[in-house]
C-alpha cells in the first residue's frame, strides 16, 4: 500500500508516518527529513536547500523529486508513506510517474484537516530525538520517561531552526498557495480521505487505521 499524508506544517504528518512505519513496516518517505539530512551533510543539495528552508519556502521540484526517486526502491512490499511530498502539482505528477515505473500506484491520499491557529502552538512546542528523530511535544506528546526518547533511550533532543512563528506563517502560506491546490488532482481519482487532525495523536491514528483497513 502506498499513501500520501497531506496537511499544513504541524498537522501531524511526521508523527503519523513514523507510527505507521513502526506498526506496519511501511517506509516513511519524508522529503523534509531528507533535505535536513542533506543540509547537515553539507552536500550540494543541502547547500542549495538550506536558505530556502530557513525562509519557509519550497525547494525546487526537481531536487525533491530526485530525492524521492533515489529512495523509492528501498520501499519494500509493505509500501511507502509519503510525508511532505508531493507539495506541488509537478511533484504529484512526478510521483505518479516514479510509482508507475515500478509497477506501483497510490492507494490513498489522507488529508489531515486542522485549524491553522492551533498549529503555531504545536510547532513551537515540538522537539525531536537527536539520535533517532522521534518527534515529541512539550504539552501534547511528551516522552513516557522524562528526558528519555521512547524509541532509542537517548537523552539528547533538538528543535528545528524553521520552527519559529515568522517562518511557520510563511510555510503555511506556501501550503495554501501551492499544496492545497493539488487536492482536486487526487479527488478526481477518488483517492482522497479526510481525517480530523485536531483530535489526539491516538484518535488520529485510529482514523487512519480505519481507512487503511477498510
Ligand atoms: P517538512 O519537514 O515536511 O515540514 P512541514 O510540512 O512544514 O511539516 P512539519 O514537519 O512541520 O509538520 P508535521 O505535519 O510533520 O507535524 P508533526 O508530526 O511534526 O518540510 C520542511 C521544509 O523542507 C519546507 O518548509 C520546505 O522548505 C522543505 N521541503 C520539504 N518537503 C518539500 C517538498 N516536497 N517540496 C519542496 N520543499 C520541501 O507534528 C507537529 C507537532 O505537533 C509535534 O510536536 C507533534 O508531537 C505534535 N502533534 C502531532 N499530532 C498531534 C495531535 N494530533 N495533537 C496534538 N499534538 C500533535
PDB file of C-alpha atoms and ligand atoms in Angstrom:
ATOM      1  CA  UNK A   1       0.000   0.000   0.000  1.00  0.00           C
ATOM      2  CA  UNK A   2       1.319   3.467  -0.920  1.00  0.00           C
ATOM      3  CA  UNK A   3      -0.195   6.528   0.733  1.00  0.00           C
ATOM      4  CA  UNK A   4       0.320  10.287   0.826  1.00  0.00           C
ATOM      5  CA  UNK A   5      -0.179  12.220   4.074  1.00  0.00           C
ATOM      6  CA  UNK A   6      -1.215  15.757   3.222  1.00  0.00           C
ATOM      7  CA  UNK A   7      -1.612  18.699   5.581  1.00  0.00           C
ATOM      8  CA  UNK A   8      -0.050  22.020   6.569  1.00  0.00           C
ATOM      9  CA  UNK A   9       3.048  22.362   8.791  1.00  0.00           C
ATOM     10  CA  UNK A  10       2.358  20.831  12.198  1.00  0.00           C
ATOM     11  CA  UNK A  11      -0.695  18.860  11.034  1.00  0.00           C
ATOM     12  CA  UNK A  12       0.887  15.652  12.349  1.00  0.00           C
ATOM     13  CA  UNK A  13       2.147  14.062   9.125  1.00  0.00           C
ATOM     14  CA  UNK A  14       5.531  13.084  10.555  1.00  0.00           C
ATOM     15  CA  UNK A  15       4.042  11.781  13.806  1.00  0.00           C
ATOM     16  CA  UNK A  16       1.586   9.515  11.993  1.00  0.00           C
ATOM     17  CA  UNK A  17       4.080   8.428   9.319  1.00  0.00           C
ATOM     18  CA  UNK A  18       6.583   7.315  11.962  1.00  0.00           C
ATOM     19  CA  UNK A  19       3.873   5.339  13.747  1.00  0.00           C
ATOM     20  CA  UNK A  20       2.767   3.631  10.529  1.00  0.00           C
ATOM     21  CA  UNK A  21       6.369   2.737   9.789  1.00  0.00           C
ATOM     22  CA  UNK A  22       6.825   1.223  13.260  1.00  0.00           C
ATOM     23  CA  UNK A  23       3.491  -0.623  13.336  1.00  0.00           C
ATOM     24  CA  UNK A  24       3.002  -1.692   9.708  1.00  0.00           C
ATOM     25  CA  UNK A  25       6.530  -1.905   8.321  1.00  0.00           C
ATOM     26  CA  UNK A  26       5.744   0.719   5.701  1.00  0.00           C
ATOM     27  CA  UNK A  27       8.629   3.052   4.787  1.00  0.00           C
ATOM     28  CA  UNK A  28       8.354   6.728   5.746  1.00  0.00           C
ATOM     29  CA  UNK A  29       9.475   8.958   2.861  1.00  0.00           C
ATOM     30  CA  UNK A  30       9.842  12.448   4.312  1.00  0.00           C
ATOM     31  CA  UNK A  31      11.352  14.991   1.930  1.00  0.00           C
ATOM     32  CA  UNK A  32      11.752  17.363   4.907  1.00  0.00           C
ATOM     33  CA  UNK A  33      13.921  14.774   6.719  1.00  0.00           C
ATOM     34  CA  UNK A  34      15.880  14.015   3.524  1.00  0.00           C
ATOM     35  CA  UNK A  35      16.576  17.718   2.977  1.00  0.00           C
ATOM     36  CA  UNK A  36      17.589  18.283   6.622  1.00  0.00           C
ATOM     37  CA  UNK A  37      19.984  15.335   6.282  1.00  0.00           C
ATOM     38  CA  UNK A  38      21.462  16.903   3.118  1.00  0.00           C
ATOM     39  CA  UNK A  39      21.862  20.259   4.905  1.00  0.00           C
ATOM     40  CA  UNK A  40      23.592  18.577   7.859  1.00  0.00           C
ATOM     41  CA  UNK A  41      25.978  16.772   5.479  1.00  0.00           C
ATOM     42  CA  UNK A  42      26.697  19.967   3.529  1.00  0.00           C
ATOM     43  CA  UNK A  43      26.042  18.141   0.232  1.00  0.00           C
ATOM     44  CA  UNK A  44      25.350  20.166  -2.976  1.00  0.00           C
ATOM     45  CA  UNK A  45      21.591  19.587  -2.471  1.00  0.00           C
ATOM     46  CA  UNK A  46      21.909  20.688   1.159  1.00  0.00           C
ATOM     47  CA  UNK A  47      23.784  23.855   0.221  1.00  0.00           C
ATOM     48  CA  UNK A  48      21.036  24.772  -2.245  1.00  0.00           C
ATOM     49  CA  UNK A  49      18.193  23.893   0.139  1.00  0.00           C
ATOM     50  CA  UNK A  50      19.457  25.495   3.345  1.00  0.00           C
ATOM     51  CA  UNK A  51      18.438  29.136   2.796  1.00  0.00           C
ATOM     52  CA  UNK A  52      15.180  28.174   1.056  1.00  0.00           C
ATOM     53  CA  UNK A  53      14.122  26.037   4.024  1.00  0.00           C
ATOM     54  CA  UNK A  54      15.162  28.689   6.541  1.00  0.00           C
ATOM     55  CA  UNK A  55      12.887  31.152   4.712  1.00  0.00           C
ATOM     56  CA  UNK A  56       9.951  28.701   4.831  1.00  0.00           C
ATOM     57  CA  UNK A  57       9.772  28.427   1.049  1.00  0.00           C
ATOM     58  CA  UNK A  58       9.684  25.345  -1.164  1.00  0.00           C
ATOM     59  CA  UNK A  59      12.819  23.695  -2.510  1.00  0.00           C
ATOM     60  CA  UNK A  60      12.761  23.068  -6.286  1.00  0.00           C
ATOM     61  CA  UNK A  61      10.535  20.304  -7.674  1.00  0.00           C
ATOM     62  CA  UNK A  62      13.499  18.758  -9.499  1.00  0.00           C
ATOM     63  CA  UNK A  63      15.545  18.349  -6.306  1.00  0.00           C
ATOM     64  CA  UNK A  64      12.821  16.787  -4.160  1.00  0.00           C
ATOM     65  CA  UNK A  65      11.508  14.528  -6.924  1.00  0.00           C
ATOM     66  CA  UNK A  66      15.059  13.241  -7.479  1.00  0.00           C
ATOM     67  CA  UNK A  67      15.437  12.577  -3.724  1.00  0.00           C
ATOM     68  CA  UNK A  68      12.223  10.507  -3.684  1.00  0.00           C
ATOM     69  CA  UNK A  69      13.245   8.658  -6.863  1.00  0.00           C
ATOM     70  CA  UNK A  70      16.575   7.657  -5.275  1.00  0.00           C
ATOM     71  CA  UNK A  71      14.874   6.219  -2.177  1.00  0.00           C
ATOM     72  CA  UNK A  72      11.769   4.642  -3.670  1.00  0.00           C
ATOM     73  CA  UNK A  73      13.403   1.301  -4.337  1.00  0.00           C
ATOM     74  CA  UNK A  74      14.013   0.982  -0.577  1.00  0.00           C
ATOM     75  CA  UNK A  75      10.249   0.769  -0.006  1.00  0.00           C
ATOM     76  CA  UNK A  76       9.641  -2.956   0.254  1.00  0.00           C
ATOM     77  CA  UNK A  77       6.431  -4.868  -0.249  1.00  0.00           C
ATOM     78  CA  UNK A  78       4.714  -3.151   2.712  1.00  0.00           C
ATOM     79  CA  UNK A  79       4.685   0.112   0.767  1.00  0.00           C
ATOM     80  CA  UNK A  80       5.509   3.759   1.412  1.00  0.00           C
ATOM     81  CA  UNK A  81       4.098   6.716   3.305  1.00  0.00           C
ATOM     82  CA  UNK A  82       4.854   9.979   1.508  1.00  0.00           C
ATOM     83  CA  UNK A  83       5.193  12.651   4.209  1.00  0.00           C
ATOM     84  CA  UNK A  84       5.580  16.223   2.942  1.00  0.00           C
ATOM     85  CA  UNK A  85       5.682  15.100  -0.685  1.00  0.00           C
ATOM     86  CA  UNK A  86       4.136  15.938  -3.111  1.00  0.00           C
ATOM     87  CA  UNK A  87       3.750  19.647  -2.410  1.00  0.00           C
ATOM     88  CA  UNK A  88       3.063  20.936  -5.939  1.00  0.00           C
ATOM     89  CA  UNK A  89       1.198  19.685  -8.987  1.00  0.00           C
ATOM     90  CA  UNK A  90       4.565  18.997 -10.690  1.00  0.00           C
ATOM     91  CA  UNK A  91       5.638  16.822  -7.760  1.00  0.00           C
ATOM     92  CA  UNK A  92       2.308  14.962  -7.797  1.00  0.00           C
ATOM     93  CA  UNK A  93       2.803  14.135 -11.471  1.00  0.00           C
ATOM     94  CA  UNK A  94       6.423  13.123 -10.845  1.00  0.00           C
ATOM     95  CA  UNK A  95       5.310  10.771  -8.055  1.00  0.00           C
ATOM     96  CA  UNK A  96       2.753   9.091 -10.310  1.00  0.00           C
ATOM     97  CA  UNK A  97       5.472   8.522 -12.888  1.00  0.00           C
ATOM     98  CA  UNK A  98       8.026   7.218 -10.368  1.00  0.00           C
ATOM     99  CA  UNK A  99       5.478   4.754  -8.971  1.00  0.00           C
ATOM    100  CA  UNK A 100       4.255   3.653 -12.415  1.00  0.00           C
ATOM    101  CA  UNK A 101       7.853   2.937 -13.489  1.00  0.00           C
ATOM    102  CA  UNK A 102       7.970   0.449 -10.608  1.00  0.00           C
ATOM    103  CA  UNK A 103       4.564  -1.073 -11.328  1.00  0.00           C
ATOM    104  CA  UNK A 104       3.007   0.645  -8.300  1.00  0.00           C
ATOM    105  CA  UNK A 105       0.357   3.277  -7.671  1.00  0.00           C
ATOM    106  CA  UNK A 106      -1.165   5.334  -4.867  1.00  0.00           C
ATOM    107  CA  UNK A 107      -3.895   3.796  -2.731  1.00  0.00           C
ATOM    108  CA  UNK A 108      -4.914   6.789  -0.601  1.00  0.00           C
ATOM    109  CA  UNK A 109      -4.204  10.474  -0.122  1.00  0.00           C
ATOM    110  CA  UNK A 110      -5.060  11.195   3.503  1.00  0.00           C
ATOM    111  CA  UNK A 111      -5.669  14.845   4.313  1.00  0.00           C
ATOM    112  CA  UNK A 112      -5.190  15.873   7.941  1.00  0.00           C
ATOM    113  CA  UNK A 113      -7.754  18.629   8.489  1.00  0.00           C
ATOM    114  CA  UNK A 114      -6.550  21.135  11.079  1.00  0.00           C
ATOM    115  CA  UNK A 115      -7.132  24.667  12.338  1.00  0.00           C
ATOM    116  CA  UNK A 116      -4.150  26.796  11.422  1.00  0.00           C
ATOM    117  CA  UNK A 117      -4.154  28.860  14.610  1.00  0.00           C
ATOM    118  CA  UNK A 118      -3.525  25.763  16.707  1.00  0.00           C
ATOM    119  CA  UNK A 119      -0.590  24.741  14.553  1.00  0.00           C
ATOM    120  CA  UNK A 120       1.743  27.509  15.625  1.00  0.00           C
ATOM    121  CA  UNK A 121       1.428  26.244  19.210  1.00  0.00           C
ATOM    122  CA  UNK A 122       2.054  22.686  18.055  1.00  0.00           C
ATOM    123  CA  UNK A 123       5.145  23.641  16.107  1.00  0.00           C
ATOM    124  CA  UNK A 124       6.536  25.963  18.756  1.00  0.00           C
ATOM    125  CA  UNK A 125       6.365  23.090  21.278  1.00  0.00           C
ATOM    126  CA  UNK A 126       7.899  20.482  19.009  1.00  0.00           C
ATOM    127  CA  UNK A 127      11.228  18.792  19.712  1.00  0.00           C
ATOM    128  CA  UNK A 128      12.754  15.574  18.484  1.00  0.00           C
ATOM    129  CA  UNK A 129      15.302  12.986  19.476  1.00  0.00           C
ATOM    130  CA  UNK A 130      18.760  13.986  18.255  1.00  0.00           C
ATOM    131  CA  UNK A 131      19.687  10.336  17.684  1.00  0.00           C
ATOM    132  CA  UNK A 132      16.665   8.677  16.030  1.00  0.00           C
ATOM    133  CA  UNK A 133      14.467  11.670  15.080  1.00  0.00           C
ATOM    134  CA  UNK A 134      11.359  10.612  17.062  1.00  0.00           C
ATOM    135  CA  UNK A 135       9.050  13.624  17.394  1.00  0.00           C
ATOM    136  CA  UNK A 136       7.647  14.963  20.687  1.00  0.00           C
ATOM    137  CA  UNK A 137       5.774  17.964  22.030  1.00  0.00           C
ATOM    138  CA  UNK A 138       6.168  19.977  25.254  1.00  0.00           C
ATOM    139  CA  UNK A 139       2.446  19.598  26.058  1.00  0.00           C
ATOM    140  CA  UNK A 140       0.763  17.074  23.757  1.00  0.00           C
ATOM    141  CA  UNK A 141       3.287  14.301  23.250  1.00  0.00           C
ATOM    142  CA  UNK A 142       5.962  14.006  25.944  1.00  0.00           C
ATOM    143  CA  UNK A 143       8.331  11.030  26.184  1.00  0.00           C
ATOM    144  CA  UNK A 144       6.945   8.397  28.593  1.00  0.00           C
ATOM    145  CA  UNK A 145      10.047   8.747  30.794  1.00  0.00           C
ATOM    146  CA  UNK A 146      11.153  12.317  31.343  1.00  0.00           C
ATOM    147  CA  UNK A 147      14.090  13.327  29.093  1.00  0.00           C
ATOM    148  CA  UNK A 148      14.488   9.860  27.555  1.00  0.00           C
ATOM    149  CA  UNK A 149      13.459   9.008  23.989  1.00  0.00           C
ATOM    150  CA  UNK A 150      10.729   6.304  23.940  1.00  0.00           C
ATOM    151  CA  UNK A 151      12.275   4.672  20.891  1.00  0.00           C
ATOM    152  CA  UNK A 152      16.056   4.704  21.414  1.00  0.00           C
ATOM    153  CA  UNK A 153      16.585   5.857  25.018  1.00  0.00           C
ATOM    154  CA  UNK A 154      18.737   8.858  24.050  1.00  0.00           C
ATOM    155  CA  UNK A 155      18.595  11.907  26.318  1.00  0.00           C
ATOM    156  CA  UNK A 156      19.592  14.411  23.614  1.00  0.00           C
ATOM    157  CA  UNK A 157      16.821  16.401  21.942  1.00  0.00           C
ATOM    158  CA  UNK A 158      16.827  19.122  19.255  1.00  0.00           C
ATOM    159  CA  UNK A 159      14.497  21.830  17.900  1.00  0.00           C
ATOM    160  CA  UNK A 160      14.263  22.786  14.211  1.00  0.00           C
ATOM    161  CA  UNK A 161      15.605  26.192  13.065  1.00  0.00           C
ATOM    162  CA  UNK A 162      12.497  26.805  10.878  1.00  0.00           C
ATOM    163  CA  UNK A 163      10.103  26.309  13.814  1.00  0.00           C
ATOM    164  CA  UNK A 164       9.770  29.992  14.715  1.00  0.00           C
ATOM    165  CA  UNK A 165       6.480  31.848  14.281  1.00  0.00           C
ATOM    166  CA  UNK A 166       7.514  34.010  11.298  1.00  0.00           C
ATOM    167  CA  UNK A 167       8.812  31.057   9.266  1.00  0.00           C
ATOM    168  CA  UNK A 168       5.847  28.889  10.237  1.00  0.00           C
ATOM    169  CA  UNK A 169       3.445  31.539   8.871  1.00  0.00           C
ATOM    170  CA  UNK A 170       5.434  31.573   5.602  1.00  0.00           C
ATOM    171  CA  UNK A 171       5.332  27.742   5.416  1.00  0.00           C
ATOM    172  CA  UNK A 172       1.571  27.844   5.903  1.00  0.00           C
ATOM    173  CA  UNK A 173       1.151  30.409   3.130  1.00  0.00           C
ATOM    174  CA  UNK A 174       3.207  28.158   0.826  1.00  0.00           C
ATOM    175  CA  UNK A 175       0.940  25.231   1.735  1.00  0.00           C
ATOM    176  CA  UNK A 176      -2.228  27.191   0.920  1.00  0.00           C
ATOM    177  CA  UNK A 177      -0.831  28.577  -2.343  1.00  0.00           C
ATOM    178  CA  UNK A 178       0.941  25.546  -3.770  1.00  0.00           C
ATOM    179  CA  UNK A 179      -0.003  22.335  -1.973  1.00  0.00           C
ATOM    180  CA  UNK A 180      -3.723  22.581  -1.178  1.00  0.00           C
ATOM    181  CA  UNK A 181      -4.474  23.118  -4.903  1.00  0.00           C
ATOM    182  CA  UNK A 182      -3.244  19.578  -5.698  1.00  0.00           C
ATOM    183  CA  UNK A 183      -6.192  18.021  -3.831  1.00  0.00           C
ATOM    184  CA  UNK A 184      -8.538  18.130  -6.874  1.00  0.00           C
ATOM    185  CA  UNK A 185      -5.894  16.203  -8.863  1.00  0.00           C
ATOM    186  CA  UNK A 186      -6.377  13.315  -6.437  1.00  0.00           C
ATOM    187  CA  UNK A 187     -10.100  13.880  -5.791  1.00  0.00           C
ATOM    188  CA  UNK A 188     -10.811  13.242  -9.478  1.00  0.00           C
ATOM    189  CA  UNK A 189      -9.389   9.753  -8.969  1.00  0.00           C
ATOM    190  CA  UNK A 190     -11.315   9.080  -5.755  1.00  0.00           C
ATOM    191  CA  UNK A 191      -8.118   8.775  -3.692  1.00  0.00           C
ATOM    192  CA  UNK A 192      -8.739  11.429  -1.031  1.00  0.00           C
ATOM    193  CA  UNK A 193      -9.785  10.544   2.517  1.00  0.00           C
ATOM    194  CA  UNK A 194     -10.081  13.138   5.284  1.00  0.00           C
ATOM    195  CA  UNK A 195      -9.334  12.774   8.977  1.00  0.00           C
ATOM    196  CA  UNK A 196      -9.819  15.175  11.877  1.00  0.00           C
ATOM    197  CA  UNK A 197      -6.245  16.237  12.582  1.00  0.00           C
ATOM    198  CA  UNK A 198      -7.321  18.243  15.649  1.00  0.00           C
ATOM    199  CA  UNK A 199      -8.069  15.051  17.572  1.00  0.00           C
ATOM    200  CA  UNK A 200      -5.436  13.494  19.842  1.00  0.00           C
ATOM    201  CA  UNK A 201      -2.473  11.646  18.310  1.00  0.00           C
ATOM    202  CA  UNK A 202      -4.132   8.308  19.222  1.00  0.00           C
ATOM    203  CA  UNK A 203      -7.502   9.308  17.762  1.00  0.00           C
ATOM    204  CA  UNK A 204      -5.903  10.479  14.512  1.00  0.00           C
ATOM    205  CA  UNK A 205      -4.027   7.174  14.361  1.00  0.00           C
ATOM    206  CA  UNK A 206      -7.290   5.258  14.804  1.00  0.00           C
ATOM    207  CA  UNK A 207      -8.947   7.214  11.979  1.00  0.00           C
ATOM    208  CA  UNK A 208      -6.028   6.465   9.643  1.00  0.00           C
ATOM    209  CA  UNK A 209      -6.013   2.787  10.612  1.00  0.00           C
ATOM    210  CA  UNK A 210      -9.739   2.567   9.841  1.00  0.00           C
ATOM    211  CA  UNK A 211      -9.056   3.883   6.313  1.00  0.00           C
ATOM    212  CA  UNK A 212      -6.117   1.553   5.680  1.00  0.00           C
ATOM    213  CA  UNK A 213      -8.024  -1.484   6.981  1.00  0.00           C
ATOM    214  CA  UNK A 214     -11.264  -0.717   5.113  1.00  0.00           C
TER     215      UNK A 214
HETATM  216  P1  LIG B   1       8.764  19.369   6.422  1.00  0.00           P
HETATM  217  O1  LIG B   1       9.815  18.791   7.265  1.00  0.00           O
HETATM  218  O2  LIG B   1       7.977  18.460   5.532  1.00  0.00           O
HETATM  219  O3  LIG B   1       7.818  20.235   7.324  1.00  0.00           O
HETATM  220  P2  LIG B   1       6.236  20.584   7.266  1.00  0.00           P
HETATM  221  O4  LIG B   1       5.465  20.081   6.106  1.00  0.00           O
HETATM  222  O5  LIG B   1       6.234  22.043   7.466  1.00  0.00           O
HETATM  223  O6  LIG B   1       5.660  19.713   8.329  1.00  0.00           O
HETATM  224  P3  LIG B   1       6.144  19.575   9.796  1.00  0.00           P
HETATM  225  O7  LIG B   1       7.260  18.566   9.860  1.00  0.00           O
HETATM  226  O8  LIG B   1       6.418  20.928  10.388  1.00  0.00           O
HETATM  227  O9  LIG B   1       4.830  19.059  10.485  1.00  0.00           O
HETATM  228  P4  LIG B   1       4.139  17.643  10.533  1.00  0.00           P
HETATM  229  O10 LIG B   1       2.850  17.715   9.803  1.00  0.00           O
HETATM  230  O11 LIG B   1       5.086  16.540  10.147  1.00  0.00           O
HETATM  231  O12 LIG B   1       3.805  17.606  12.081  1.00  0.00           O
HETATM  232  P5  LIG B   1       4.453  16.745  13.244  1.00  0.00           P
HETATM  233  O13 LIG B   1       4.012  15.332  13.134  1.00  0.00           O
HETATM  234  O14 LIG B   1       5.918  17.003  13.380  1.00  0.00           O
HETATM  235  O15 LIG B   1       9.393  20.492   5.462  1.00  0.00           O
HETATM  236  C1  LIG B   1      10.295  21.463   5.952  1.00  0.00           C
HETATM  237  C2  LIG B   1      10.808  22.333   4.802  1.00  0.00           C
HETATM  238  O16 LIG B   1      11.519  21.497   3.846  1.00  0.00           O
HETATM  239  C3  LIG B   1       9.714  23.011   3.942  1.00  0.00           C
HETATM  240  O17 LIG B   1       9.315  24.243   4.526  1.00  0.00           O
HETATM  241  C4  LIG B   1      10.447  23.172   2.590  1.00  0.00           C
HETATM  242  O18 LIG B   1      11.339  24.261   2.623  1.00  0.00           O
HETATM  243  C5  LIG B   1      11.259  21.886   2.505  1.00  0.00           C
HETATM  244  N1  LIG B   1      10.520  20.797   1.827  1.00  0.00           N
HETATM  245  C6  LIG B   1      10.151  19.590   2.393  1.00  0.00           C
HETATM  246  N2  LIG B   1       9.496  18.822   1.503  1.00  0.00           N
HETATM  247  C7  LIG B   1       9.443  19.548   0.338  1.00  0.00           C
HETATM  248  C8  LIG B   1       8.878  19.303  -0.927  1.00  0.00           C
HETATM  249  N3  LIG B   1       8.208  18.162  -1.198  1.00  0.00           N
HETATM  250  N4  LIG B   1       8.981  20.271  -1.880  1.00  0.00           N
HETATM  251  C9  LIG B   1       9.642  21.424  -1.632  1.00  0.00           C
HETATM  252  N5  LIG B   1      10.204  21.728  -0.437  1.00  0.00           N
HETATM  253  C10 LIG B   1      10.104  20.792   0.547  1.00  0.00           C
HETATM  254  O19 LIG B   1       3.682  17.401  14.497  1.00  0.00           O
HETATM  255  C11 LIG B   1       3.981  18.713  14.937  1.00  0.00           C
HETATM  256  C12 LIG B   1       3.986  18.751  16.478  1.00  0.00           C
HETATM  257  O20 LIG B   1       2.653  18.523  16.959  1.00  0.00           O
HETATM  258  C13 LIG B   1       4.851  17.660  17.125  1.00  0.00           C
HETATM  259  O21 LIG B   1       5.427  18.219  18.279  1.00  0.00           O
HETATM  260  C14 LIG B   1       3.871  16.554  17.484  1.00  0.00           C
HETATM  261  O22 LIG B   1       4.306  15.836  18.642  1.00  0.00           O
HETATM  262  C15 LIG B   1       2.591  17.333  17.765  1.00  0.00           C
HETATM  263  N6  LIG B   1       1.395  16.632  17.322  1.00  0.00           N
HETATM  264  C16 LIG B   1       1.261  15.814  16.242  1.00  0.00           C
HETATM  265  N7  LIG B   1      -0.021  15.358  16.139  1.00  0.00           N
HETATM  266  C17 LIG B   1      -0.704  15.926  17.179  1.00  0.00           C
HETATM  267  C18 LIG B   1      -2.061  15.859  17.620  1.00  0.00           C
HETATM  268  N8  LIG B   1      -2.965  15.115  16.958  1.00  0.00           N
HETATM  269  N9  LIG B   1      -2.412  16.581  18.712  1.00  0.00           N
HETATM  270  C19 LIG B   1      -1.502  17.336  19.380  1.00  0.00           C
HETATM  271  N10 LIG B   1      -0.200  17.423  19.012  1.00  0.00           N
HETATM  272  C20 LIG B   1       0.201  16.749  17.934  1.00  0.00           C
END
